[in-house]
Tab-separated table of C-alpha atoms in Angstrom:
chain	number	residue	atom	x	y	z
U	1	MET	CA	13.311	17.082	2.907
U	2	ALA	CA	14.067	20.346	1.119
U	3	LEU	CA	17.324	22.090	1.924
U	4	LYS	CA	16.846	24.425	4.893
U	5	ASN	CA	19.782	26.743	4.277
U	6	VAL	CA	19.464	27.072	0.507
U	7	ILE	CA	16.385	28.769	-0.904
U	8	GLY	CA	15.465	29.627	-4.483
U	9	ILE	CA	17.344	31.278	-7.329
U	10	ASP	CA	19.422	34.286	-6.300
U	11	HIS	CA	20.979	35.258	-9.618
U	12	ALA	CA	21.886	34.078	-13.092
U	13	VAL	CA	25.503	34.352	-14.243
U	14	VAL	CA	25.931	35.321	-17.898
U	15	VAL	CA	29.566	34.961	-18.969
U	16	VAL	CA	30.753	37.534	-21.497
U	17	ARG	CA	34.004	38.143	-23.361
U	18	ASP	CA	34.147	41.913	-22.861
U	19	LEU	CA	32.467	43.396	-19.792
U	20	ASP	CA	32.313	46.973	-21.032
U	21	ASN	CA	30.781	45.973	-24.364
U	22	ALA	CA	28.287	43.677	-22.626
U	23	ALA	CA	27.270	46.382	-20.163
U	24	GLY	CA	26.631	48.763	-23.044
U	25	ASN	CA	24.638	46.095	-24.842
U	26	TRP	CA	22.320	45.436	-21.892
U	27	LYS	CA	21.900	49.166	-21.309
U	28	ARG	CA	20.659	49.431	-24.893
U	29	LEU	CA	18.057	46.784	-24.011
U	30	GLY	CA	16.643	49.040	-21.295
U	31	PHE	CA	18.435	47.676	-18.238
U	32	THR	CA	20.077	49.799	-15.563
U	33	VAL	CA	23.557	48.298	-15.202
U	34	SER	CA	25.779	48.734	-12.154
U	35	PRO	CA	29.329	50.099	-12.399
U	36	ARG	CA	31.964	47.421	-12.928
U	37	GLY	CA	33.077	45.491	-9.845
U	38	THR	CA	36.459	43.761	-9.599
U	39	HIS	CA	36.864	40.491	-7.709
U	40	SER	CA	39.962	39.285	-5.870
U	41	ALA	CA	43.273	38.507	-7.575
U	42	LYS	CA	42.603	34.806	-6.959
U	43	MET	CA	39.288	34.981	-8.816
U	44	GLY	CA	40.646	37.152	-11.614
U	45	SER	CA	37.167	38.211	-12.714
U	46	GLY	CA	34.976	41.289	-12.795
U	47	ASN	CA	31.262	41.865	-13.097
U	48	THR	CA	28.374	44.216	-13.565
U	49	THR	CA	24.914	43.495	-12.206
U	50	ILE	CA	21.314	44.064	-13.239
U	51	MET	CA	19.413	44.261	-9.969
U	52	LEU	CA	15.858	42.970	-9.792
U	53	ASP	CA	13.741	41.988	-6.773
U	54	PRO	CA	14.393	39.511	-5.154
U	55	ASP	CA	16.976	38.317	-7.678
U	56	TYR	CA	19.342	39.672	-10.323
U	57	ILE	CA	21.470	38.998	-13.391
U	58	GLU	CA	25.266	39.086	-13.241
U	59	LEU	CA	27.404	39.756	-16.301
U	60	LEU	CA	30.757	38.112	-15.555
U	61	GLY	CA	34.037	38.520	-17.407
U	62	VAL	CA	37.548	37.130	-16.951
U	63	LEU	CA	40.041	39.954	-16.414
U	64	VAL	CA	43.152	37.905	-15.596
U	65	GLU	CA	43.583	34.174	-16.183
U	66	THR	CA	43.786	32.265	-12.889
U	67	GLU	CA	43.309	28.679	-11.771
U	68	HIS	CA	40.017	29.688	-10.163
U	69	ASN	CA	38.460	30.954	-13.407
U	70	ALA	CA	39.667	28.063	-15.583
U	71	PRO	CA	36.138	26.533	-15.778
U	72	THR	CA	34.732	29.857	-16.967
U	73	ARG	CA	37.434	30.204	-19.611
U	74	THR	CA	36.723	26.653	-20.765
U	75	PHE	CA	33.020	27.507	-20.992
U	76	LEU	CA	33.744	30.542	-23.159
U	77	ALA	CA	36.071	28.577	-25.414
U	78	GLN	CA	33.647	25.677	-25.914
U	79	ARG	CA	30.255	27.350	-25.770
U	80	GLY	CA	30.770	31.073	-26.184
U	81	GLU	CA	28.879	33.722	-24.243
U	82	GLY	CA	25.767	32.800	-22.289
U	83	ILE	CA	24.376	31.491	-19.002
U	84	GLU	CA	27.159	29.548	-17.330
U	85	ARG	CA	25.725	28.964	-13.859
U	86	ILE	CA	22.928	29.796	-11.483
U	87	ALA	CA	23.270	30.914	-7.868
U	88	PHE	CA	20.855	30.063	-5.094
U	89	THR	CA	20.367	32.272	-2.065
U	90	ALA	CA	22.119	30.752	0.940
U	91	VAL	CA	20.776	31.619	4.368
U	92	ASP	CA	23.947	30.126	5.863
U	93	SER	CA	26.615	28.883	3.447
U	94	ALA	CA	28.487	26.773	5.999
U	95	ALA	CA	25.305	24.978	7.061
U	96	GLY	CA	24.180	24.675	3.437
U	97	ALA	CA	27.473	23.060	2.460
U	98	GLU	CA	26.981	20.467	5.201
U	99	GLU	CA	23.436	19.806	4.001
U	100	ILE	CA	24.569	18.894	0.499
U	101	ARG	CA	27.492	16.882	1.904
U	102	ALA	CA	24.951	14.798	3.838
U	103	ARG	CA	23.206	14.138	0.519
U	104	GLY	CA	26.367	12.828	-1.116
U	105	PHE	CA	27.610	15.969	-2.870
U	106	GLU	CA	31.059	17.138	-1.774
U	107	PRO	CA	30.893	20.945	-1.571
U	108	LEU	CA	33.567	23.334	-2.772
U	109	GLY	CA	33.895	25.939	-0.041
U	110	PRO	CA	32.427	27.854	1.629
U	111	THR	CA	34.635	30.695	0.446
U	112	ASP	CA	34.491	34.348	1.471
U	113	PHE	CA	35.165	37.139	-0.986
U	114	GLU	CA	34.252	40.753	-1.593
U	115	ARG	CA	34.388	43.473	-4.211
U	116	PRO	CA	34.518	47.255	-3.793
U	117	VAL	CA	31.302	49.200	-4.421
U	118	THR	CA	30.910	52.916	-5.021
U	119	MET	CA	27.642	53.940	-3.390
U	120	PRO	CA	25.258	56.498	-4.938
U	121	ASP	CA	26.604	59.237	-2.613
U	122	GLY	CA	30.135	58.618	-3.878
U	123	SER	CA	31.358	56.790	-0.776
U	124	LEU	CA	33.329	53.560	-1.136
U	125	SER	CA	31.948	50.415	0.451
U	126	ALA	CA	32.162	46.678	-0.242
U	127	ALA	CA	29.848	43.843	-1.247
U	128	LYS	CA	30.712	40.775	0.825
U	129	PHE	CA	29.717	37.186	0.094
U	130	ARG	CA	30.188	33.636	1.345
U	131	VAL	CA	29.636	31.025	-1.359
U	132	PHE	CA	29.853	27.290	-1.848
U	133	GLN	CA	29.504	25.172	-4.966
U	134	TRP	CA	28.131	21.793	-5.793
U	135	PRO	CA	30.846	19.655	-7.463
U	136	ILE	CA	31.762	21.140	-10.852
U	137	ALA	CA	31.116	17.760	-12.525
U	138	GLU	CA	27.507	17.884	-11.272
U	139	ALA	CA	26.109	20.184	-13.944
U	140	PRO	CA	22.557	19.180	-14.959
U	141	GLY	CA	21.957	20.196	-18.532
U	142	GLY	CA	25.480	21.617	-18.552
U	143	LEU	CA	24.511	24.231	-15.956
U	144	ARG	CA	26.689	24.649	-12.862
U	145	ILE	CA	25.040	25.671	-9.591
U	146	PHE	CA	26.276	27.305	-6.419
U	147	ALA	CA	24.870	29.092	-3.388
U	148	CYS	CA	25.564	32.663	-2.310
U	149	GLN	CA	25.141	34.155	1.148
U	150	HIS	CA	24.913	37.941	1.025
U	151	LYS	CA	26.600	39.503	4.037
U	152	THR	CA	25.997	43.091	2.873
U	153	ARG	CA	22.693	43.205	0.994
U	154	ASP	CA	22.574	47.018	1.116
U	155	THR	CA	25.650	47.260	-1.121
U	156	VAL	CA	24.144	44.892	-3.717
U	157	TRP	CA	20.434	45.770	-3.841
U	158	ILE	CA	20.917	49.509	-4.296
U	159	PRO	CA	17.535	51.174	-5.037
U	160	ALA	CA	18.988	53.448	-7.738
U	161	LEU	CA	20.017	50.361	-9.716
U	162	MET	CA	16.643	48.613	-9.517
U	163	ASN	CA	14.570	50.739	-11.901
U	164	HIS	CA	14.769	49.659	-15.539
U	165	ALA	CA	13.406	51.351	-18.644
U	166	ASN	CA	12.094	47.958	-19.829
U	167	GLY	CA	10.132	47.526	-16.597
U	168	ALA	CA	11.996	44.337	-15.595
U	169	GLN	CA	11.069	43.302	-12.074
U	170	ARG	CA	12.189	39.720	-11.439
U	171	LEU	CA	13.201	36.399	-12.933
U	172	LYS	CA	10.361	33.969	-13.613
U	173	GLN	CA	12.120	31.110	-15.414
U	174	VAL	CA	15.603	29.939	-16.316
U	175	LEU	CA	15.480	28.040	-19.613
U	176	ILE	CA	17.912	25.136	-20.098
U	177	VAL	CA	18.086	23.299	-23.411
U	178	SER	CA	18.785	19.588	-23.149
U	179	LEU	CA	18.819	16.484	-25.304
U	180	GLU	CA	17.208	14.651	-22.362
U	181	PRO	CA	15.135	17.180	-20.407
U	182	ALA	CA	13.567	14.658	-18.018
U	183	LYS	CA	16.948	13.151	-17.108
U	184	ASP	CA	18.627	16.507	-16.551
U	185	ALA	CA	15.666	17.873	-14.594
U	186	ALA	CA	15.733	14.820	-12.326
U	187	HIS	CA	19.472	15.358	-11.817
U	188	LEU	CA	18.930	18.939	-10.632
U	189	ALA	CA	15.962	17.920	-8.483
U	190	ARG	CA	18.181	15.424	-6.622
U	191	MET	CA	20.835	18.084	-6.089
U	192	ILE	CA	18.446	20.575	-4.485
U	193	ASP	CA	15.845	18.198	-3.020
U	194	ARG	CA	12.934	19.390	-5.137
U	195	GLU	CA	10.212	17.719	-7.192
U	196	VAL	CA	9.858	17.864	-10.971
U	197	ARG	CA	6.735	19.001	-12.809
U	198	SER	CA	5.761	18.153	-16.386
U	199	GLU	CA	4.802	21.007	-18.712
U	200	PRO	CA	2.115	20.693	-21.420
U	201	ASP	CA	4.676	20.815	-24.246
U	202	GLY	CA	6.793	18.036	-22.747
U	203	ALA	CA	9.278	20.323	-21.013
U	204	VAL	CA	10.105	19.587	-17.369
U	205	ALA	CA	10.079	22.217	-14.620
U	206	VAL	CA	12.014	22.169	-11.351
U	207	PRO	CA	10.882	24.806	-8.824
U	208	SER	CA	13.949	26.392	-7.254
U	209	GLY	CA	12.304	27.032	-3.894
U	210	SER	CA	10.373	29.707	-2.043
U	211	ASP	CA	8.656	32.053	-4.541
U	212	ARG	CA	11.737	32.239	-6.771
U	213	ALA	CA	12.071	31.421	-10.464
U	214	ASP	CA	11.628	27.924	-11.879
U	215	PHE	CA	14.116	25.972	-13.952
U	216	ILE	CA	12.639	24.762	-17.248
U	217	PHE	CA	14.417	21.914	-19.069
U	218	LEU	CA	13.425	21.507	-22.704
U	219	THR	CA	14.824	20.503	-26.070
U	220	LYS	CA	15.894	23.164	-28.511
U	221	GLY	CA	12.880	22.202	-30.604
U	222	GLN	CA	10.551	22.740	-27.657
U	223	LEU	CA	12.170	26.110	-26.985
U	224	SER	CA	11.607	27.069	-30.612
U	225	GLY	CA	7.991	25.967	-30.236
U	226	ARG	CA	7.548	28.340	-27.310
U	227	TYR	CA	9.109	31.293	-29.150
U	228	PRO	CA	8.685	30.506	-32.873
U	229	GLU	CA	9.431	34.036	-34.057
U	230	VAL	CA	12.812	34.175	-32.318
U	231	SER	CA	16.070	33.096	-33.939
U	232	LEU	CA	17.940	30.642	-31.708
U	233	ALA	CA	21.101	30.886	-33.816
U	234	GLY	CA	24.185	30.284	-31.721
U	235	LEU	CA	22.488	28.433	-28.898
U	236	PRO	CA	23.954	25.024	-28.047
U	237	GLU	CA	21.918	21.826	-27.888
U	238	ARG	CA	22.644	21.641	-24.158
U	239	GLY	CA	23.087	24.391	-21.596
U	240	GLY	CA	21.616	27.557	-20.170
U	241	ALA	CA	19.627	29.203	-22.939
U	242	GLY	CA	17.436	31.991	-21.677
U	243	LEU	CA	15.720	34.001	-18.984
U	244	VAL	CA	12.021	34.797	-18.694
U	245	LEU	CA	11.551	38.129	-16.919
U	246	ALA	CA	8.424	39.643	-15.434
U	247	THR	CA	7.978	43.265	-16.488
U	248	SER	CA	5.617	45.868	-15.092
U	249	ASP	CA	4.929	47.171	-18.600
U	250	LEU	CA	5.166	45.135	-21.809
U	251	ASP	CA	4.865	48.258	-23.949
U	252	ALA	CA	7.805	49.782	-22.092
U	253	ALA	CA	9.786	46.587	-22.671
U	254	LYS	CA	8.969	46.642	-26.381
U	255	LYS	CA	10.018	50.291	-26.645
U	256	ALA	CA	13.212	49.784	-24.628
U	257	VAL	CA	14.537	46.814	-26.587
U	258	GLY	CA	13.778	48.591	-29.855
U	259	SER	CA	14.859	46.880	-33.040
U	260	SER	CA	16.359	44.003	-31.028
U	261	GLY	CA	12.885	42.946	-29.912
U	262	VAL	CA	10.407	40.595	-31.499
U	263	GLY	CA	6.909	39.681	-30.381
U	264	SER	CA	6.274	35.988	-29.756
U	265	GLY	CA	2.886	35.091	-28.361
U	266	SER	CA	2.316	37.237	-25.289
U	267	ALA	CA	6.039	37.859	-24.770
U	268	VAL	CA	8.472	40.487	-25.998
U	269	CYS	CA	11.699	38.662	-26.822
U	270	VAL	CA	15.335	39.389	-27.584
U	271	ALA	CA	17.239	36.770	-29.560
U	272	PRO	CA	20.398	35.246	-28.019
U	273	ALA	CA	22.574	36.903	-30.659
U	274	ALA	CA	21.479	40.317	-29.351
U	275	ALA	CA	21.921	39.559	-25.634
U	276	ASN	CA	25.325	37.894	-25.262
U	277	GLY	CA	24.097	34.381	-25.953
U	278	THR	CA	20.980	34.642	-23.779
U	279	LEU	CA	17.382	34.527	-24.994
U	280	LEU	CA	15.338	37.119	-23.087
U	281	ALA	CA	11.554	36.876	-22.875
U	282	PHE	CA	9.627	39.647	-21.135
U	283	ILE	CA	6.183	38.711	-19.866
U	284	LYS	CA	3.564	40.764	-18.009
U	285	ALA	CA	4.055	40.634	-14.248
């Protein structure tokens, strides 16, 4: 039985060393980037977001070292910048936490937090969330997962932030490199009560639920086979590697990413070195 209170991918968290530099970098790739948000003192982190529909990308940085952000700091020290975790949309975080507990996974949370948001008219509001995590040790392919209930969607999905020069509309795939793709895919499938699907090149897909993006587990060699023109320098052998994005206009994507872009098959790609440790592949919506 699929989880009732946890539906597909909500957002991808890309951990960066310097938020302002990262925001400028993604702007240069044709994304509209939100103003910086600051989380609670306990969390010690800040973020900017790239809002898509129905999902988004979060650039996350540590502002002050706290116990809460120790795993993120460890990730940066060991791996460097890149996709650290993936959030699912939670319909009800408290009920979702009980669902995974019934399946043998002890949840962390739910926890409520918020960050201030300056709205387009200049007024100050807040984005409010209730989240829970699967156990930190349960990280298929080195990728942590959690679920996020949005209590104030209007302060997150702000229309002015959802139009991008590169035409990006939504996430289609999250790419995870693995030494054992089938094993790691099966691990994730157990955690979210989904089925696995074999891909023609030997990669293994796990649908995240609803009409949201799929997880794709593959070796670094298989990833290179999918995007042979793209340098994968800096990517680990295991962990979140890239995002496939649907764009309304491939020519606009090619123009927006400029010299950072490279054509690979039917996709316009940006190498991980040019996108804070994250391979980006734009495909026609």
